[in-house]
mmCIF file of C-alpha atoms and ligand atoms in Angstrom:
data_model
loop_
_atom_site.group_PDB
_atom_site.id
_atom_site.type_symbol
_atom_site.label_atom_id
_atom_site.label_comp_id
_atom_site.label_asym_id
_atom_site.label_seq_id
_atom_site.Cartn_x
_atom_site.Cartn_y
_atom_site.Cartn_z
ATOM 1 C CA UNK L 1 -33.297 -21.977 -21.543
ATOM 2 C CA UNK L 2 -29.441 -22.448 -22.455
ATOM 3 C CA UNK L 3 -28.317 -19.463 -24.367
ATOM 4 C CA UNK L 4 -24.653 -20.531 -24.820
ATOM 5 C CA UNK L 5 -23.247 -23.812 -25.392
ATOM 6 C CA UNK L 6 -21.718 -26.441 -22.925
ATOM 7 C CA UNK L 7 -18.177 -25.671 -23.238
ATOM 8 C CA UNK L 8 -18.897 -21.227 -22.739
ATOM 9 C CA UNK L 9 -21.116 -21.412 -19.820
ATOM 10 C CA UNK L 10 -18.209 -23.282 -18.455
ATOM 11 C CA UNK L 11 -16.416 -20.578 -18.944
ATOM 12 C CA UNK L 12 -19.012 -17.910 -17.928
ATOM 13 C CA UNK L 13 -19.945 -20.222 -14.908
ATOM 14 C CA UNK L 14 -16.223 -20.209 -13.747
ATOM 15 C CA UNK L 15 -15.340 -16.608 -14.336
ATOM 16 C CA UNK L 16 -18.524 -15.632 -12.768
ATOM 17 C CA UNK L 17 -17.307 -16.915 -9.291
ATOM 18 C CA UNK L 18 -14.412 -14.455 -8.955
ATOM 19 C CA UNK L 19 -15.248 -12.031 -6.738
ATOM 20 C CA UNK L 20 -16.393 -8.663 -7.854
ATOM 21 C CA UNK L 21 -17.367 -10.229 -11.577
ATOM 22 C CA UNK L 22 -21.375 -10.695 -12.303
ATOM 23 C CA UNK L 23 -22.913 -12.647 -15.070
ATOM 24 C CA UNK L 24 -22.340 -9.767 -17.300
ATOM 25 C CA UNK L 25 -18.347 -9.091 -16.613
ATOM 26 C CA UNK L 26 -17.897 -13.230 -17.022
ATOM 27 C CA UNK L 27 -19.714 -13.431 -20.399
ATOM 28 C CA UNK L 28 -17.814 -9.555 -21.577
ATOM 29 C CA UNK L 29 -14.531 -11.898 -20.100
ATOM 30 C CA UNK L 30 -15.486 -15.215 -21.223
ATOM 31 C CA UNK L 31 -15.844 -13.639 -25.186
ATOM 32 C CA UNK L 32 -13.091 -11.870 -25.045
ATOM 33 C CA UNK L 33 -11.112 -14.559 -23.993
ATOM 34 C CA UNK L 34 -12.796 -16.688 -26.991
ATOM 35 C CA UNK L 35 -11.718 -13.746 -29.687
ATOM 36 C CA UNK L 36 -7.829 -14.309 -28.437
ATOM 37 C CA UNK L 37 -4.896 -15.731 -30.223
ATOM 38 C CA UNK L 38 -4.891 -19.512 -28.705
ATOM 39 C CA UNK L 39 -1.264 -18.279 -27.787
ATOM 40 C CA UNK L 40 -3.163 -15.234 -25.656
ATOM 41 C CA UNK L 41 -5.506 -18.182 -23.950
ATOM 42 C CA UNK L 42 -2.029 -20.404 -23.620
ATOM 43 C CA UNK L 43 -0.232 -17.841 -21.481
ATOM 44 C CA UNK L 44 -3.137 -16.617 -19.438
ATOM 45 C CA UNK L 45 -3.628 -19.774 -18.193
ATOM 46 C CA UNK L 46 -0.255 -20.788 -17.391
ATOM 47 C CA UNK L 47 0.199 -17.739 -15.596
ATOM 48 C CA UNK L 48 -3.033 -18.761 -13.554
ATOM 49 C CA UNK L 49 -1.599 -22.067 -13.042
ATOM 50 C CA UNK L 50 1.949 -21.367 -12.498
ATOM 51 C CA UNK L 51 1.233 -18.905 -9.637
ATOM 52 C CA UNK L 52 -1.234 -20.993 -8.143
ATOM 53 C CA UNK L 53 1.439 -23.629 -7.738
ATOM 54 C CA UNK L 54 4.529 -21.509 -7.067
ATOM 55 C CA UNK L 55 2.978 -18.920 -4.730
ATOM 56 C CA UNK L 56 3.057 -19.744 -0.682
ATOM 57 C CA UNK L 57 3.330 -17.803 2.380
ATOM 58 C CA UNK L 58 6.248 -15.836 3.657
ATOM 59 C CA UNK L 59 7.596 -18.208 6.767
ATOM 60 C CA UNK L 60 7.713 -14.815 8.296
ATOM 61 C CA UNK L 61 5.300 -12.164 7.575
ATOM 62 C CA UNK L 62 2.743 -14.716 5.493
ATOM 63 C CA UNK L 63 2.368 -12.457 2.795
ATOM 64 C CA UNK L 64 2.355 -14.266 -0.321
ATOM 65 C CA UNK L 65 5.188 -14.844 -2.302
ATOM 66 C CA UNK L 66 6.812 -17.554 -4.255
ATOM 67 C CA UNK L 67 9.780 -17.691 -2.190
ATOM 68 C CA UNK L 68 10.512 -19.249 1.817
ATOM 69 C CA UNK L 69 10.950 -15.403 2.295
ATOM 70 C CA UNK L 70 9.490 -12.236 0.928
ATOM 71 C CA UNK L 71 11.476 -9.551 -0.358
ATOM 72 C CA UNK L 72 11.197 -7.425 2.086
ATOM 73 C CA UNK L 73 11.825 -10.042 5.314
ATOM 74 C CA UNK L 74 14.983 -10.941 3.385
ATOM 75 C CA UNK L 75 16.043 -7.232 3.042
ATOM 76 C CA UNK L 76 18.083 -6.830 5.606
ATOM 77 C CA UNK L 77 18.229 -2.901 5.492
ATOM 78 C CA UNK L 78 14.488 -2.997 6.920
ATOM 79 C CA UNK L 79 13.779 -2.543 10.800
ATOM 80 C CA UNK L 80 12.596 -5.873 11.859
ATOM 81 C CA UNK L 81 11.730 -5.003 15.127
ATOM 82 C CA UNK L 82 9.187 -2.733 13.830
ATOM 83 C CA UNK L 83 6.144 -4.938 12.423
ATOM 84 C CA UNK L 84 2.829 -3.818 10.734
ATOM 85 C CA UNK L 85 -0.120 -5.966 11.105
ATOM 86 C CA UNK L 86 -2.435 -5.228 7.948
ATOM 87 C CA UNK L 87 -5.548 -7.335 6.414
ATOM 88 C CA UNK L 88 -3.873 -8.164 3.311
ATOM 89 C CA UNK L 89 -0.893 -8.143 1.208
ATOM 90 C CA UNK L 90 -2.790 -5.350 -0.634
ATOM 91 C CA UNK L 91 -2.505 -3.078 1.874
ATOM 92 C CA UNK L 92 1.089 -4.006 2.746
ATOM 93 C CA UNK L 93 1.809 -3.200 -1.260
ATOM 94 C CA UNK L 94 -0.150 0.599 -0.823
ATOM 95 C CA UNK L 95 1.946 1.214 2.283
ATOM 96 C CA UNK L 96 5.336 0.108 0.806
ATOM 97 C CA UNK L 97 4.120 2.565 -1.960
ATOM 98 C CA UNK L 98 4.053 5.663 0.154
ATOM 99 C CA UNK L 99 8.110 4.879 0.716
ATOM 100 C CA UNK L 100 7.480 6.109 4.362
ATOM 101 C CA UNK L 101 7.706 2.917 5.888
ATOM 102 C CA UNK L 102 10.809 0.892 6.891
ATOM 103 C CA UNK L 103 10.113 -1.628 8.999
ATOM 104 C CA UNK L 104 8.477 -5.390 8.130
ATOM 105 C CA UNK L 105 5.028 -6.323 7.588
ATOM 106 C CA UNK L 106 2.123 -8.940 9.167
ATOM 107 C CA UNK L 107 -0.484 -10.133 6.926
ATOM 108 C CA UNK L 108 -3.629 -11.516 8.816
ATOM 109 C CA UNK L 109 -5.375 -12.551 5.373
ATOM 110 C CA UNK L 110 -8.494 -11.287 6.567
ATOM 111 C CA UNK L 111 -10.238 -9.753 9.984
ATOM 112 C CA UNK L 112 -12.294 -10.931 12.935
ATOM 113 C CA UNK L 113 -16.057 -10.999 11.863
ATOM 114 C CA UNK L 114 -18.410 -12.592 14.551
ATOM 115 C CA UNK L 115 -21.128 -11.767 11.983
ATOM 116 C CA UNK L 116 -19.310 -13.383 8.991
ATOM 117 C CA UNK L 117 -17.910 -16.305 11.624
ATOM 118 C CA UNK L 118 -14.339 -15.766 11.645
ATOM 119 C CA UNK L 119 -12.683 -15.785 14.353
ATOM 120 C CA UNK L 120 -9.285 -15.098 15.827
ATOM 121 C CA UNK L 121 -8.193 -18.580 14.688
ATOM 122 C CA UNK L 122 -9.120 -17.942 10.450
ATOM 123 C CA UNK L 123 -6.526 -15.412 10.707
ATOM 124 C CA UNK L 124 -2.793 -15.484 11.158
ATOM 125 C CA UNK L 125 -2.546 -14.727 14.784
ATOM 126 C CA UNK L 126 -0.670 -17.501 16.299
ATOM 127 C CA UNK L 127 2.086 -16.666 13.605
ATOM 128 C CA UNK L 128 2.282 -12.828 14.988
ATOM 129 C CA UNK L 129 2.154 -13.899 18.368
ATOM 130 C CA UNK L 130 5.105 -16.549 17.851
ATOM 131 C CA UNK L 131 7.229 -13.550 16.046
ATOM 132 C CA UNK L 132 7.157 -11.147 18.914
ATOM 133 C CA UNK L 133 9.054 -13.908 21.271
ATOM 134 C CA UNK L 134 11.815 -12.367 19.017
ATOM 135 C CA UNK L 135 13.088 -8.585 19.572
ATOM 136 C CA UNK L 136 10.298 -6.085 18.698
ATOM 137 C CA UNK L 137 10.258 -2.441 19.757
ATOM 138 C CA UNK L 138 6.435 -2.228 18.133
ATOM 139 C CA UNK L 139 3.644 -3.518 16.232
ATOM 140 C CA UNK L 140 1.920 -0.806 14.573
ATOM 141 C CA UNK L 141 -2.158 -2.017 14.092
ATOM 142 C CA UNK L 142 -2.819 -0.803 10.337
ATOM 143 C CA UNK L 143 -5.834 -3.511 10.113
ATOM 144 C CA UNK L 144 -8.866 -1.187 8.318
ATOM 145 C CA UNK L 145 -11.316 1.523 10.145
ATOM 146 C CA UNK L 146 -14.050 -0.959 9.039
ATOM 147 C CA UNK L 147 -15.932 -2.675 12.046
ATOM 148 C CA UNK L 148 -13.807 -5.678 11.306
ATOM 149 C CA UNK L 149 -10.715 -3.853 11.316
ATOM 150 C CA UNK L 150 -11.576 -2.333 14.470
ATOM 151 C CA UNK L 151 -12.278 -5.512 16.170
ATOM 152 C CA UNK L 152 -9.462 -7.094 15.068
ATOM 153 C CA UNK L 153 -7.192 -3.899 16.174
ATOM 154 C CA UNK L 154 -8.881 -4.435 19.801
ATOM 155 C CA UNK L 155 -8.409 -7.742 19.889
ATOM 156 C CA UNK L 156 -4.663 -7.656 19.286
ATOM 157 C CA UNK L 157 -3.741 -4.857 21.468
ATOM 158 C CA UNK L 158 -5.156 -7.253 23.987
ATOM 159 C CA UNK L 159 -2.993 -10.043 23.261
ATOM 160 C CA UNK L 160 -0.131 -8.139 23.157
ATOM 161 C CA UNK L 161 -0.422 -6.162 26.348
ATOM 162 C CA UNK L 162 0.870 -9.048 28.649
ATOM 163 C CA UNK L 163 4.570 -8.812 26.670
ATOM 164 C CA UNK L 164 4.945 -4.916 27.578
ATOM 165 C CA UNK L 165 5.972 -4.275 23.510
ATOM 166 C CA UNK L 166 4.520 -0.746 22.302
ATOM 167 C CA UNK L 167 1.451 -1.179 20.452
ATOM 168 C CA UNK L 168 0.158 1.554 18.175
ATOM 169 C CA UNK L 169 -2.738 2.211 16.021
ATOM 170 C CA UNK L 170 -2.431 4.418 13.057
ATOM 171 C CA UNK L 171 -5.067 7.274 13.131
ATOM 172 C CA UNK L 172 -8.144 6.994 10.601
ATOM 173 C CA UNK L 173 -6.840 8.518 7.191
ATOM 174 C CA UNK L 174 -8.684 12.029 6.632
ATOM 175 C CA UNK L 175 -8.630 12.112 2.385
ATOM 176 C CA UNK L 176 -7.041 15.524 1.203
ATOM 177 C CA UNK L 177 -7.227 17.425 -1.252
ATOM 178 C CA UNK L 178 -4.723 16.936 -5.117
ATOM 179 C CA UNK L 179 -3.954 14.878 -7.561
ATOM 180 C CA UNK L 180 -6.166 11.696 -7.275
ATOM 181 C CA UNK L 181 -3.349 8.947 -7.921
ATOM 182 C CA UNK L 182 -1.327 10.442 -4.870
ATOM 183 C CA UNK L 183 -4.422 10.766 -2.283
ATOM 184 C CA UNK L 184 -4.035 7.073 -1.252
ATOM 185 C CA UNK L 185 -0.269 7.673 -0.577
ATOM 186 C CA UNK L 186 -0.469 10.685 1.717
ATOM 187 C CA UNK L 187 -3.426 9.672 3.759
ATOM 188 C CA UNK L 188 -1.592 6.689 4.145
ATOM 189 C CA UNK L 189 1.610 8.716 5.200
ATOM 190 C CA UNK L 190 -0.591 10.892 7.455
ATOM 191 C CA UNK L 191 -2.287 7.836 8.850
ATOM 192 C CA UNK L 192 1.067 6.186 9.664
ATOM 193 C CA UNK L 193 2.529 9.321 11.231
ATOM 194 C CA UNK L 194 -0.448 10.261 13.344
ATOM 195 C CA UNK L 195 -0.724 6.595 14.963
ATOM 196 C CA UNK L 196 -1.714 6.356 18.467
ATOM 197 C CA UNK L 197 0.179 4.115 21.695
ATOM 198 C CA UNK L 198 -2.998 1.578 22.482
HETATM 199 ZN ZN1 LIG Y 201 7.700 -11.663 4.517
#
């Protein structure tokens, strides 16, 4: 039986297929979003829209951004011939957080998953291999300790190997002790300065 009417199990039905919301987040959302000022409603949605049309891929690292080039490509005080491969622009945003880190970024949007089915070719590989034809001393592997990550990190130090350019993986973050906000940041740190030559 239909609890809600057409028009709000729209909206539960559509909020429900974010990731990470269940049937219970989407009708909390989906009610609180029906309590707003129309105004509220107005602006959410453009912002959903807008960056949905404006956003794209950085021509060089692919994170995304809603420019041909990402802040920090276009910063020209960065090392670009130091690149970080990482899963997502997520993790690119909690490593330009520690401060630590000065050269450029690669975003694969995802990792290899034989089990999931994606392959080397659902992730932006080609694009990494096409930027080391340009001066690189190293690509640092920061893709995640998951299985995944660690398939993916294989799997790239392989393809590099034949071009001779220093390949390093950092070392699996060991969480310390302190303040919880700032845990992230120094594993990260720790992580980045503890990487291995592959
Ligand atoms: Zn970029």
């Amino acid at each position: 039986m239909e609890y809600f009417s057409r028009e709000i199990g729209r909206l539960i039905g559509e909020l429900s297929a974010l990731p990470g919301i269940g049937n219970k987040s989407a009708q909390r959302l989906a009610f609180h979003i029906l309590n707003l000022p129309k105004e509220d409603v107005k602006r959410l949605s453009d912002a959903l829209v807008e960056a949905r049309e404006n956003v794209c891929y950085c021509r060089e690292c692919q994170t995304l951004t809603d420019s041909e080039l990402c802040p920090i490509c276009s910063d020209e005080k960065r090392d670009h011939r130091t690149i970080m491969v990482v899963e997502d622009s997520r993790d690119m945003a909690a490593y330009e957080k520690t401060g630590e880190y000065r050269g450029v970024y690669h975003v694969l949007h995802g990792a290899i998953s034989p089990m999931q089915g994606i392959g080397p070719d659902d992730i932006r590989l080609t694009e990494l291999i096409q930027r080391l034809q340009h001066d690189v001393d190293e690509v640092i592997i920061a893709t995640n300790s998951s299985l995944e990550g660690e398939t993916t990190a294989m799997y790239i130090s392989k393809l590099i190997k034949p071009t001779g350019i220093k390949t390093t993986r950092i070392a699996s973050g060991v969480p310390v002790g302190g303040d919880l906000e700032y845990i992230d940041e120094v594993t990260l740190t720790r992580a980045l300065l503890g990487r291995i030559e592959l």
